[in-house]
PDB file of C-alpha atoms in Angstrom:
ATOM      1  CA  PRO H 170     -79.992 106.717  13.579  1.00  0.00           C
ATOM      2  CA  ALA H 171     -77.227 104.421  14.852  1.00  0.00           C
ATOM      3  CA  PHE H 172     -77.978 105.013  18.550  1.00  0.00           C
ATOM      4  CA  PRO H 173     -79.837 101.989  20.051  1.00  0.00           C
ATOM      5  CA  LEU H 174     -82.687 103.359  22.166  1.00  0.00           C
ATOM      6  CA  ARG H 175     -83.699  99.864  23.289  1.00  0.00           C
ATOM      7  CA  ASP H 176     -80.379  98.178  23.915  1.00  0.00           C
ATOM      8  CA  ALA H 177     -79.955  95.402  26.456  1.00  0.00           C
ATOM      9  CA  GLY H 178     -80.669  96.463  30.017  1.00  0.00           C
ATOM     10  CA  HIS H 179     -81.758  99.949  28.926  1.00  0.00           C
ATOM     11  CA  ALA H 180     -78.177 101.125  29.375  1.00  0.00           C
ATOM     12  CA  TRP H 181     -78.949 104.247  27.373  1.00  0.00           C
ATOM     13  CA  ARG H 182     -80.174 105.937  30.583  1.00  0.00           C
ATOM     14  CA  TRP H 183     -76.680 105.565  32.038  1.00  0.00           C
ATOM     15  CA  ARG H 184     -75.189 106.814  28.787  1.00  0.00           C
ATOM     16  CA  TYR H 185     -77.271 109.978  28.923  1.00  0.00           C
ATOM     17  CA  PHE H 186     -76.310 110.512  32.565  1.00  0.00           C
ATOM     18  CA  TYR H 187     -72.547 110.522  32.091  1.00  0.00           C
ATOM     19  CA  HIS H 188     -72.772 112.456  28.822  1.00  0.00           C
ATOM     20  CA  VAL H 189     -74.740 115.200  30.572  1.00  0.00           C
ATOM     21  CA  LEU H 190     -71.977 115.342  33.223  1.00  0.00           C
ATOM     22  CA  PHE H 191     -69.297 115.522  30.480  1.00  0.00           C
ATOM     23  CA  LEU H 192     -67.603 112.298  31.575  1.00  0.00           C
ATOM     24  CA  GLN H 193     -67.569 110.640  28.165  1.00  0.00           C
ATOM     25  CA  ASP H 194     -63.779 110.740  28.043  1.00  0.00           C
ATOM     26  CA  ILE H 195     -63.727 108.420  31.081  1.00  0.00           C
ATOM     27  CA  PHE H 196     -66.720 106.291  30.072  1.00  0.00           C
ATOM     28  CA  PRO H 197     -67.383 105.292  26.445  1.00  0.00           C
ATOM     29  CA  SER H 198     -68.396 108.133  24.140  1.00  0.00           C
ATOM     30  CA  ASP H 199     -71.060 105.945  22.595  1.00  0.00           C
ATOM     31  CA  ILE H 200     -73.853 108.330  21.655  1.00  0.00           C
ATOM     32  CA  MET H 201     -71.675 110.101  19.115  1.00  0.00           C
ATOM     33  CA  PRO H 202     -67.975 109.189  19.150  1.00  0.00           C
ATOM     34  CA  VAL H 203     -66.757 112.777  18.725  1.00  0.00           C
ATOM     35  CA  PHE H 204     -68.588 113.905  21.884  1.00  0.00           C
ATOM     36  CA  TRP H 205     -65.480 112.891  23.881  1.00  0.00           C
ATOM     37  CA  SER H 206     -63.992 116.246  22.877  1.00  0.00           C
ATOM     38  CA  LEU H 207     -66.813 118.090  24.672  1.00  0.00           C
ATOM     39  CA  SER H 208     -65.832 116.526  27.993  1.00  0.00           C
ATOM     40  CA  VAL H 209     -62.151 117.377  27.546  1.00  0.00           C
ATOM     41  CA  GLU H 210     -63.027 120.948  26.607  1.00  0.00           C
ATOM     42  CA  CYS H 211     -65.417 121.464  29.539  1.00  0.00           C
ATOM     43  CA  GLN H 212     -62.963 119.953  32.028  1.00  0.00           C
ATOM     44  CA  PHE H 213     -60.303 122.334  30.757  1.00  0.00           C
ATOM     45  CA  TYR H 214     -62.676 125.280  31.259  1.00  0.00           C
ATOM     46  CA  VAL H 215     -63.029 124.231  34.908  1.00  0.00           C
ATOM     47  CA  VAL H 216     -59.257 124.048  35.421  1.00  0.00           C
ATOM     48  CA  ALA H 217     -58.190 126.992  33.222  1.00  0.00           C
ATOM     49  CA  PRO H 218     -59.372 129.907  35.442  1.00  0.00           C
ATOM     50  CA  LEU H 219     -57.420 128.514  38.412  1.00  0.00           C
ATOM     51  CA  LEU H 220     -54.347 127.918  36.274  1.00  0.00           C
ATOM     52  CA  VAL H 221     -54.492 131.373  34.697  1.00  0.00           C
ATOM     53  CA  ARG H 222     -54.958 133.008  38.097  1.00  0.00           C
ATOM     54  CA  VAL H 223     -51.813 131.294  39.414  1.00  0.00           C
ATOM     55  CA  LEU H 224     -49.820 132.207  36.305  1.00  0.00           C
ATOM     56  CA  LEU H 225     -50.888 135.850  36.479  1.00  0.00           C
ATOM     57  CA  ARG H 226     -49.489 136.079  40.009  1.00  0.00           C
ATOM     58  CA  ALA H 227     -46.105 134.732  38.892  1.00  0.00           C
ATOM     59  CA  ASP H 228     -43.463 137.011  37.445  1.00  0.00           C
ATOM     60  CA  ARG H 229     -42.968 137.054  33.685  1.00  0.00           C
ATOM     61  CA  LYS H 230     -39.972 134.689  33.626  1.00  0.00           C
ATOM     62  CA  ARG H 231     -41.565 132.048  35.844  1.00  0.00           C
ATOM     63  CA  ARG H 232     -44.846 132.297  33.962  1.00  0.00           C
ATOM     64  CA  TYR H 233     -43.283 131.387  30.631  1.00  0.00           C
ATOM     65  CA  LEU H 234     -41.126 128.735  32.283  1.00  0.00           C
ATOM     66  CA  VAL H 235     -44.233 127.032  33.694  1.00  0.00           C
ATOM     67  CA  LEU H 236     -45.986 127.275  30.319  1.00  0.00           C
ATOM     68  CA  ALA H 237     -42.959 125.833  28.512  1.00  0.00           C
ATOM     69  CA  LEU H 238     -42.693 122.968  31.009  1.00  0.00           C
ATOM     70  CA  GLY H 239     -46.428 122.327  30.671  1.00  0.00           C
ATOM     71  CA  ALA H 240     -46.136 122.179  26.890  1.00  0.00           C
ATOM     72  CA  ALA H 241     -43.139 119.830  27.108  1.00  0.00           C
ATOM     73  CA  PHE H 242     -45.021 117.608  29.572  1.00  0.00           C
ATOM     74  CA  ALA H 243     -48.031 117.457  27.222  1.00  0.00           C
ATOM     75  CA  VAL H 244     -45.793 116.320  24.351  1.00  0.00           C
ATOM     76  CA  LEU H 245     -44.048 113.725  26.546  1.00  0.00           C
ATOM     77  CA  ILE H 246     -47.424 112.349  27.642  1.00  0.00           C
ATOM     78  CA  ASN H 247     -48.350 111.946  23.965  1.00  0.00           C
ATOM     79  CA  ILE H 248     -45.099 110.164  23.203  1.00  0.00           C
ATOM     80  CA  TRP H 249     -45.472 107.918  26.256  1.00  0.00           C
ATOM     81  CA  ALA H 250     -49.053 107.027  25.248  1.00  0.00           C
ATOM     82  CA  ALA H 251     -47.893 106.201  21.719  1.00  0.00           C
ATOM     83  CA  LEU H 252     -45.144 103.912  23.007  1.00  0.00           C
ATOM     84  CA  HIS H 253     -47.296 102.347  25.732  1.00  0.00           C
ATOM     85  CA  TYR H 254     -50.602 101.786  23.942  1.00  0.00           C
ATOM     86  CA  PHE H 255     -49.346 101.398  20.376  1.00  0.00           C
ATOM     87  CA  PRO H 256     -45.916  99.753  20.247  1.00  0.00           C
ATOM     88  CA  HIS H 257     -46.796  98.667  16.708  1.00  0.00           C
ATOM     89  CA  SER H 258     -48.782 100.280  13.895  1.00  0.00           C
ATOM     90  CA  VAL H 259     -52.532  99.659  14.099  1.00  0.00           C
ATOM     91  CA  ASP H 260     -55.548 100.187  11.897  1.00  0.00           C
ATOM     92  CA  TYR H 261     -57.941 103.084  12.456  1.00  0.00           C
ATOM     93  CA  ASN H 262     -60.691 101.090  14.207  1.00  0.00           C
ATOM     94  CA  THR H 263     -58.202  99.634  16.694  1.00  0.00           C
ATOM     95  CA  TRP H 264     -56.774 103.085  17.368  1.00  0.00           C
ATOM     96  CA  VAL H 265     -60.212 104.605  17.956  1.00  0.00           C
ATOM     97  CA  GLY H 266     -61.139 101.769  20.298  1.00  0.00           C
ATOM     98  CA  ILE H 267     -58.217 102.115  22.701  1.00  0.00           C
ATOM     99  CA  ALA H 268     -56.799 105.630  22.147  1.00  0.00           C
ATOM    100  CA  PRO H 269     -56.577 107.515  25.486  1.00  0.00           C
ATOM    101  CA  ARG H 270     -58.684 110.694  25.362  1.00  0.00           C
ATOM    102  CA  SER H 271     -58.609 112.089  28.901  1.00  0.00           C
ATOM    103  CA  LEU H 272     -57.732 115.746  29.496  1.00  0.00           C
ATOM    104  CA  GLN H 273     -54.194 115.048  30.735  1.00  0.00           C
ATOM    105  CA  ARG H 274     -53.482 113.221  27.477  1.00  0.00           C
ATOM    106  CA  LYS H 275     -54.952 115.918  25.262  1.00  0.00           C
ATOM    107  CA  MET H 276     -53.244 119.007  26.665  1.00  0.00           C
ATOM    108  CA  GLU H 277     -50.995 119.927  23.735  1.00  0.00           C
ATOM    109  CA  GLY H 278     -53.613 122.045  21.944  1.00  0.00           C
ATOM    110  CA  PHE H 279     -54.689 123.776  25.160  1.00  0.00           C
ATOM    111  CA  MET H 280     -51.079 124.547  26.074  1.00  0.00           C
ATOM    112  CA  ALA H 281     -50.439 126.028  22.629  1.00  0.00           C
ATOM    113  CA  GLY H 282     -53.524 128.213  23.066  1.00  0.00           C
ATOM    114  CA  LEU H 283     -52.502 129.302  26.573  1.00  0.00           C
ATOM    115  CA  ILE H 284     -49.004 130.247  25.443  1.00  0.00           C
ATOM    116  CA  GLY H 285     -50.431 132.199  22.501  1.00  0.00           C
ATOM    117  CA  ALA H 286     -52.922 133.977  24.744  1.00  0.00           C
ATOM    118  CA  PHE H 287     -50.283 134.987  27.304  1.00  0.00           C
ATOM    119  CA  LEU H 288     -47.928 136.175  24.552  1.00  0.00           C
ATOM    120  CA  PHE H 289     -50.636 138.325  23.008  1.00  0.00           C
ATOM    121  CA  ALA H 290     -51.643 139.704  26.416  1.00  0.00           C
ATOM    122  CA  ASP H 291     -48.015 140.604  27.162  1.00  0.00           C
ATOM    123  CA  GLU H 292     -47.467 144.179  25.998  1.00  0.00           C
ATOM    124  CA  ASP H 293     -43.804 143.680  25.058  1.00  0.00           C
ATOM    125  CA  ALA H 294     -44.479 140.394  23.290  1.00  0.00           C
ATOM    126  CA  ARG H 295     -47.515 141.849  21.492  1.00  0.00           C
ATOM    127  CA  ARG H 296     -45.429 144.753  20.224  1.00  0.00           C
ATOM    128  CA  LYS H 297     -42.930 142.309  18.731  1.00  0.00           C
ATOM    129  CA  LEU H 298     -45.643 140.069  17.309  1.00  0.00           C
ATOM    130  CA  GLY H 299     -47.145 143.158  15.654  1.00  0.00           C
ATOM    131  CA  ARG H 300     -44.031 143.738  13.562  1.00  0.00           C
ATOM    132  CA  LEU H 301     -44.887 142.765  10.008  1.00  0.00           C
ATOM    133  CA  PRO H 302     -41.818 140.556   9.329  1.00  0.00           C
ATOM    134  CA  ILE H 303     -42.417 138.583  12.543  1.00  0.00           C
ATOM    135  CA  ALA H 304     -46.168 138.288  11.939  1.00  0.00           C
ATOM    136  CA  ASN H 305     -45.549 137.108   8.359  1.00  0.00           C
ATOM    137  CA  ALA H 306     -42.877 134.638   9.487  1.00  0.00           C
ATOM    138  CA  LEU H 307     -45.195 133.149  12.102  1.00  0.00           C
ATOM    139  CA  PHE H 308     -48.152 132.898   9.747  1.00  0.00           C
ATOM    140  CA  TRP H 309     -46.248 131.315   6.863  1.00  0.00           C
ATOM    141  CA  SER H 310     -44.312 128.973   9.159  1.00  0.00           C
ATOM    142  CA  GLY H 311     -47.620 127.756  10.557  1.00  0.00           C
ATOM    143  CA  ALA H 312     -49.177 127.466   7.096  1.00  0.00           C
ATOM    144  CA  ILE H 313     -46.208 125.515   5.686  1.00  0.00           C
ATOM    145  CA  LEU H 314     -46.148 123.191   8.698  1.00  0.00           C
ATOM    146  CA  PHE H 315     -49.897 122.604   8.438  1.00  0.00           C
ATOM    147  CA  VAL H 316     -49.727 121.801   4.706  1.00  0.00           C
ATOM    148  CA  ALA H 317     -46.693 119.556   5.251  1.00  0.00           C
ATOM    149  CA  LEU H 318     -48.618 117.577   7.886  1.00  0.00           C
ATOM    150  CA  THR H 319     -51.977 117.341   6.101  1.00  0.00           C
ATOM    151  CA  GLY H 320     -51.627 118.342   2.456  1.00  0.00           C
ATOM    152  CA  PHE H 321     -49.780 115.344   1.051  1.00  0.00           C
ATOM    153  CA  VAL H 322     -50.880 112.356   3.121  1.00  0.00           C
ATOM    154  CA  ILE H 323     -54.341 111.588   4.531  1.00  0.00           C
ATOM    155  CA  GLN H 324     -53.579 111.208   8.218  1.00  0.00           C
ATOM    156  CA  LEU H 325     -55.112 108.461  10.380  1.00  0.00           C
ATOM    157  CA  GLU H 326     -55.878 106.305   7.351  1.00  0.00           C
ATOM    158  CA  GLY H 327     -54.409 102.857   6.886  1.00  0.00           C
ATOM    159  CA  ASP H 328     -51.732 101.833   9.373  1.00  0.00           C
ATOM    160  CA  ILE H 329     -51.393 104.364  12.189  1.00  0.00           C
ATOM    161  CA  GLY H 330     -47.931 104.468  13.717  1.00  0.00           C
ATOM    162  CA  PHE H 331     -45.853 106.347  16.253  1.00  0.00           C
ATOM    163  CA  PHE H 332     -45.706 109.652  14.364  1.00  0.00           C
ATOM    164  CA  ALA H 333     -49.476 109.980  13.932  1.00  0.00           C
ATOM    165  CA  ILE H 334     -50.170 108.999  17.548  1.00  0.00           C
ATOM    166  CA  GLY H 335     -47.296 110.680  19.371  1.00  0.00           C
ATOM    167  CA  LEU H 336     -46.288 113.722  17.328  1.00  0.00           C
ATOM    168  CA  LEU H 337     -49.035 114.695  14.892  1.00  0.00           C
ATOM    169  CA  THR H 338     -51.310 116.627  17.271  1.00  0.00           C
ATOM    170  CA  PRO H 339     -48.453 118.488  19.034  1.00  0.00           C
ATOM    171  CA  LEU H 340     -47.109 119.599  15.647  1.00  0.00           C
ATOM    172  CA  LEU H 341     -50.585 120.604  14.465  1.00  0.00           C
ATOM    173  CA  SER H 342     -50.996 122.583  17.701  1.00  0.00           C
ATOM    174  CA  VAL H 343     -47.769 124.449  16.945  1.00  0.00           C
ATOM    175  CA  ALA H 344     -48.922 125.103  13.384  1.00  0.00           C
ATOM    176  CA  PHE H 345     -52.253 126.584  14.504  1.00  0.00           C
ATOM    177  CA  ALA H 346     -50.591 128.620  17.262  1.00  0.00           C
ATOM    178  CA  PHE H 347     -48.220 130.160  14.705  1.00  0.00           C
ATOM    179  CA  LEU H 348     -51.107 130.840  12.312  1.00  0.00           C
ATOM    180  CA  MET H 349     -53.131 132.466  15.094  1.00  0.00           C
ATOM    181  CA  LEU H 350     -50.277 134.637  16.350  1.00  0.00           C
ATOM    182  CA  GLY H 351     -49.430 135.708  12.800  1.00  0.00           C
ATOM    183  CA  LEU H 352     -53.025 136.715  12.143  1.00  0.00           C
ATOM    184  CA  LEU H 353     -53.358 138.538  15.472  1.00  0.00           C
ATOM    185  CA  GLY H 354     -50.089 140.302  14.727  1.00  0.00           C
ATOM    186  CA  GLY H 355     -51.534 141.664  11.483  1.00  0.00           C
ATOM    187  CA  CYS H 356     -49.663 139.560   8.906  1.00  0.00           C
ATOM    188  CA  THR H 357     -50.048 140.471   5.241  1.00  0.00           C
ATOM    189  CA  GLY H 358     -53.503 139.510   4.048  1.00  0.00           C
ATOM    190  CA  HIS H 359     -54.938 138.949   7.516  1.00  0.00           C
ATOM    191  CA  ASN H 360     -58.088 140.833   6.486  1.00  0.00           C
ATOM    192  CA  ILE H 361     -58.955 137.960   4.149  1.00  0.00           C
ATOM    193  CA  PHE H 362     -59.772 135.883   7.222  1.00  0.00           C
ATOM    194  CA  ALA H 363     -62.325 138.465   8.351  1.00  0.00           C
ATOM    195  CA  VAL H 364     -64.527 138.135   5.249  1.00  0.00           C
ATOM    196  CA  ARG H 365     -68.056 137.025   6.008  1.00  0.00           C
ATOM    197  CA  PRO H 366     -67.978 133.502   4.474  1.00  0.00           C
ATOM    198  CA  LEU H 367     -64.813 132.549   6.359  1.00  0.00           C
ATOM    199  CA  ARG H 368     -66.135 134.034   9.595  1.00  0.00           C
ATOM    200  CA  PHE H 369     -69.319 131.997   9.142  1.00  0.00           C
ATOM    201  CA  ILE H 370     -67.306 128.796   8.641  1.00  0.00           C
ATOM    202  CA  ALA H 371     -65.246 129.614  11.734  1.00  0.00           C
ATOM    203  CA  LEU H 372     -68.379 130.151  13.817  1.00  0.00           C
ATOM    204  CA  ILE H 373     -69.981 126.835  12.858  1.00  0.00           C
ATOM    205  CA  SER H 374     -66.844 124.690  12.566  1.00  0.00           C
ATOM    206  CA  TYR H 375     -66.906 123.086  16.015  1.00  0.00           C
ATOM    207  CA  SER H 376     -70.655 122.513  15.959  1.00  0.00           C
ATOM    208  CA  LEU H 377     -70.310 120.965  12.508  1.00  0.00           C
ATOM    209  CA  TYR H 378     -67.561 118.701  13.818  1.00  0.00           C
ATOM    210  CA  LEU H 379     -69.835 117.513  16.634  1.00  0.00           C
ATOM    211  CA  ILE H 380     -72.653 116.487  14.280  1.00  0.00           C
ATOM    212  CA  HIS H 381     -70.739 115.399  11.179  1.00  0.00           C
ATOM    213  CA  THR H 382     -70.820 111.721  12.160  1.00  0.00           C
ATOM    214  CA  ALA H 383     -74.594 111.868  12.613  1.00  0.00           C
ATOM    215  CA  LEU H 384     -74.982 113.524   9.219  1.00  0.00           C
ATOM    216  CA  SER H 385     -72.785 110.891   7.565  1.00  0.00           C
ATOM    217  CA  ILE H 386     -74.742 107.903   8.897  1.00  0.00           C
ATOM    218  CA  THR H 387     -76.942 106.296   6.277  1.00  0.00           C
ATOM    219  CA  ARG H 388     -79.239 103.348   6.559  1.00  0.00           C
TER     220      ARG H 388
END
């Protein structure tokens, strides 16, 4: 309802064009704001097979070294962006308007997923992750970190400062990676997450995220 089909100069044709090509992280994501995440995701899917192929050819030590350096670089990029674009706290609308959303500035979640995937594919690492104490420790560490980050303060509301911009998403990525590895390792109660209602929510969660702004618009 908020999308202007007859805006000045019929620019909506151009908008459709670059959205179809998944370039709405470079150009404005102005059909639905959250569509920027689609472009970042699809660009990662183009790069990921090449990256994984290179990592699989490396020996185990070098593979994890590259992944660790990649994760550290992703965090440093976040911190640099926070210091460069937001030297002072800003309100939400200002943050949304100028926050960098290109793939190279949104790599922390992908790196956490890659590291988790390689650990679980590694037979030795998977054997260790499958030990109940380790699986429980990972799951509960991730759960506690997640609750600490989101359970007491509504993030990205009011003044948004360095922590929310530079460190929040890397820490959330760590929390979800720990949760995922704990569940894959068979932590106590992991079967709860396989119940049908939770599986249904998991299946629709990203699609729901993509349309939630459209559903929330009222005239």
